[in-house]
């Protein structure tokens, strides 16, 4: 089993910055893609940013140019640097990874518990 622990959420003013971290631990043999998602109350969970094991990234249009996803494979950790934060970025952010894939198995998806980001004056 794989566990994900998120940190770095909190309260910031509009235009401010936060850096989210997510460390994976447990029975990890390999990690494929990792990503950050967010979900507002009553809304569907949406992708914010993803990164492959090789470092290829993808971003939601709403965060392009403001957020940067990165990973440290040696630490099984993924980061989300969030700059120029807006009130509409206020939501719970969730870490995700796909781990332990094999040639005959697609791997399993694992989720963190979520960390709240609040952007307000």
Coordinates of C-alpha atoms in Angstrom, one line a residue:
X1 CA 0.0 0.0 0.0
X2 CA 1.1 3.6 -0.8
X3 CA 0.4 6.6 1.4
X4 CA 0.6 10.2 0.3
X5 CA 1.1 13.0 2.8
X6 CA 0.5 16.6 1.7
X7 CA 1.8 19.8 3.3
X8 CA 2.2 23.5 2.6
X9 CA -1.4 24.7 2.4
X10 CA -2.6 27.7 4.3
X11 CA -3.8 31.3 4.1
X12 CA -2.2 33.8 1.7
X13 CA -3.2 37.2 0.2
X14 CA -4.1 37.6 -3.4
X15 CA -0.9 37.8 -5.4
X16 CA 1.0 35.7 -2.9
X17 CA 2.7 32.3 -3.2
X18 CA 2.6 28.9 -1.6
X19 CA 4.5 25.7 -2.2
X20 CA 2.7 22.4 -1.7
X21 CA 4.6 19.2 -1.1
X22 CA 3.5 15.6 -1.3
X23 CA 5.6 12.7 -0.1
X24 CA 4.8 9.1 -1.1
X25 CA 5.7 6.3 1.2
X26 CA 4.9 2.6 1.7
X27 CA 5.3 -0.3 -0.6
X28 CA 6.7 1.6 -3.5
X29 CA 8.5 -0.1 -6.3
X30 CA 8.0 2.6 -8.9
X31 CA 6.0 5.8 -9.5
X32 CA 4.8 6.7 -12.9
X33 CA 2.8 10.0 -13.1
X34 CA 2.1 12.3 -10.2
X35 CA -0.2 15.2 -10.1
X36 CA -2.2 17.8 -8.2
X37 CA -6.0 18.1 -8.3
X38 CA -8.4 20.4 -6.6
X39 CA -12.1 20.2 -5.6
X40 CA -14.4 22.9 -4.4
X41 CA -17.5 22.0 -2.4
X42 CA -20.2 20.6 -4.6
X43 CA -17.9 20.5 -7.6
X44 CA -16.1 17.8 -9.4
X45 CA -12.5 17.2 -8.8
X46 CA -10.4 18.7 -11.5
X47 CA -6.8 18.3 -12.6
X48 CA -4.4 21.2 -11.8
X49 CA -1.1 19.9 -13.0
X50 CA 0.6 16.5 -13.8
X51 CA 4.1 15.4 -14.3
X52 CA 5.4 12.1 -15.7
X53 CA 8.4 10.1 -14.4
X54 CA 10.4 11.7 -17.2
X55 CA 9.5 15.2 -16.2
X56 CA 6.9 16.0 -18.9
X57 CA 4.3 18.5 -17.4
X58 CA 0.8 19.5 -18.2
X59 CA -1.3 22.3 -16.7
X60 CA -4.9 23.4 -16.5
X61 CA -5.4 26.5 -18.6
X62 CA -6.4 28.5 -15.5
X63 CA -3.0 28.0 -13.8
X64 CA -0.6 28.1 -16.8
X65 CA 2.1 30.7 -16.2
X66 CA 1.4 30.8 -12.4
X67 CA 1.9 27.3 -11.1
X68 CA 4.8 25.0 -11.6
X69 CA 4.8 21.3 -10.8
X70 CA 8.1 19.4 -10.1
X71 CA 9.2 16.1 -8.6
X72 CA 12.2 14.6 -6.7
X73 CA 12.3 11.0 -7.7
X74 CA 14.9 10.1 -5.1
X75 CA 12.4 11.3 -2.4
X76 CA 9.2 10.2 -4.1
X77 CA 8.0 13.7 -3.7
X78 CA 6.0 16.0 -5.9
X79 CA 5.7 19.8 -5.5
X80 CA 3.4 22.5 -6.7
X81 CA 4.8 26.0 -6.6
X82 CA 1.8 28.4 -6.8
X83 CA 2.5 32.1 -7.6
X84 CA 0.2 35.0 -8.3
X85 CA -2.6 33.3 -6.3
X86 CA -6.1 34.5 -6.9
X87 CA -9.2 34.1 -4.7
X88 CA -10.6 31.6 -7.2
X89 CA -7.7 29.3 -6.3
X90 CA -9.2 28.9 -2.9
X91 CA -10.0 25.2 -2.6
X92 CA -8.7 21.9 -1.3
X93 CA -5.8 20.5 -3.2
X94 CA -5.2 16.8 -3.5
X95 CA -2.0 14.9 -4.4
X96 CA -2.2 11.9 -6.7
X97 CA 0.3 9.3 -7.9
X98 CA 0.1 6.2 -10.0
X99 CA 2.5 3.6 -8.5
X100 CA 3.8 0.1 -9.0
X101 CA 3.0 -0.4 -12.6
X102 CA 4.4 -3.3 -14.5
X103 CA 4.4 -4.5 -18.1
X104 CA 1.3 -6.5 -17.2
X105 CA -0.3 -4.1 -14.7
X106 CA -1.3 -0.5 -15.2
X107 CA -0.5 0.4 -11.6
X108 CA -2.7 1.8 -8.8
X109 CA -3.9 5.4 -8.2
X110 CA -3.3 6.8 -4.7
X111 CA -4.6 10.0 -3.2
X112 CA -3.6 12.2 -0.3
X113 CA -6.1 13.5 2.2
X114 CA -6.0 17.0 0.8
X115 CA -4.6 20.4 2.0
X116 CA -6.6 23.6 2.0
X117 CA -5.4 26.7 0.2
X118 CA -7.2 30.0 1.1
X119 CA -6.5 33.1 -0.9
X120 CA -8.1 36.1 0.8
X121 CA -7.3 39.7 1.9

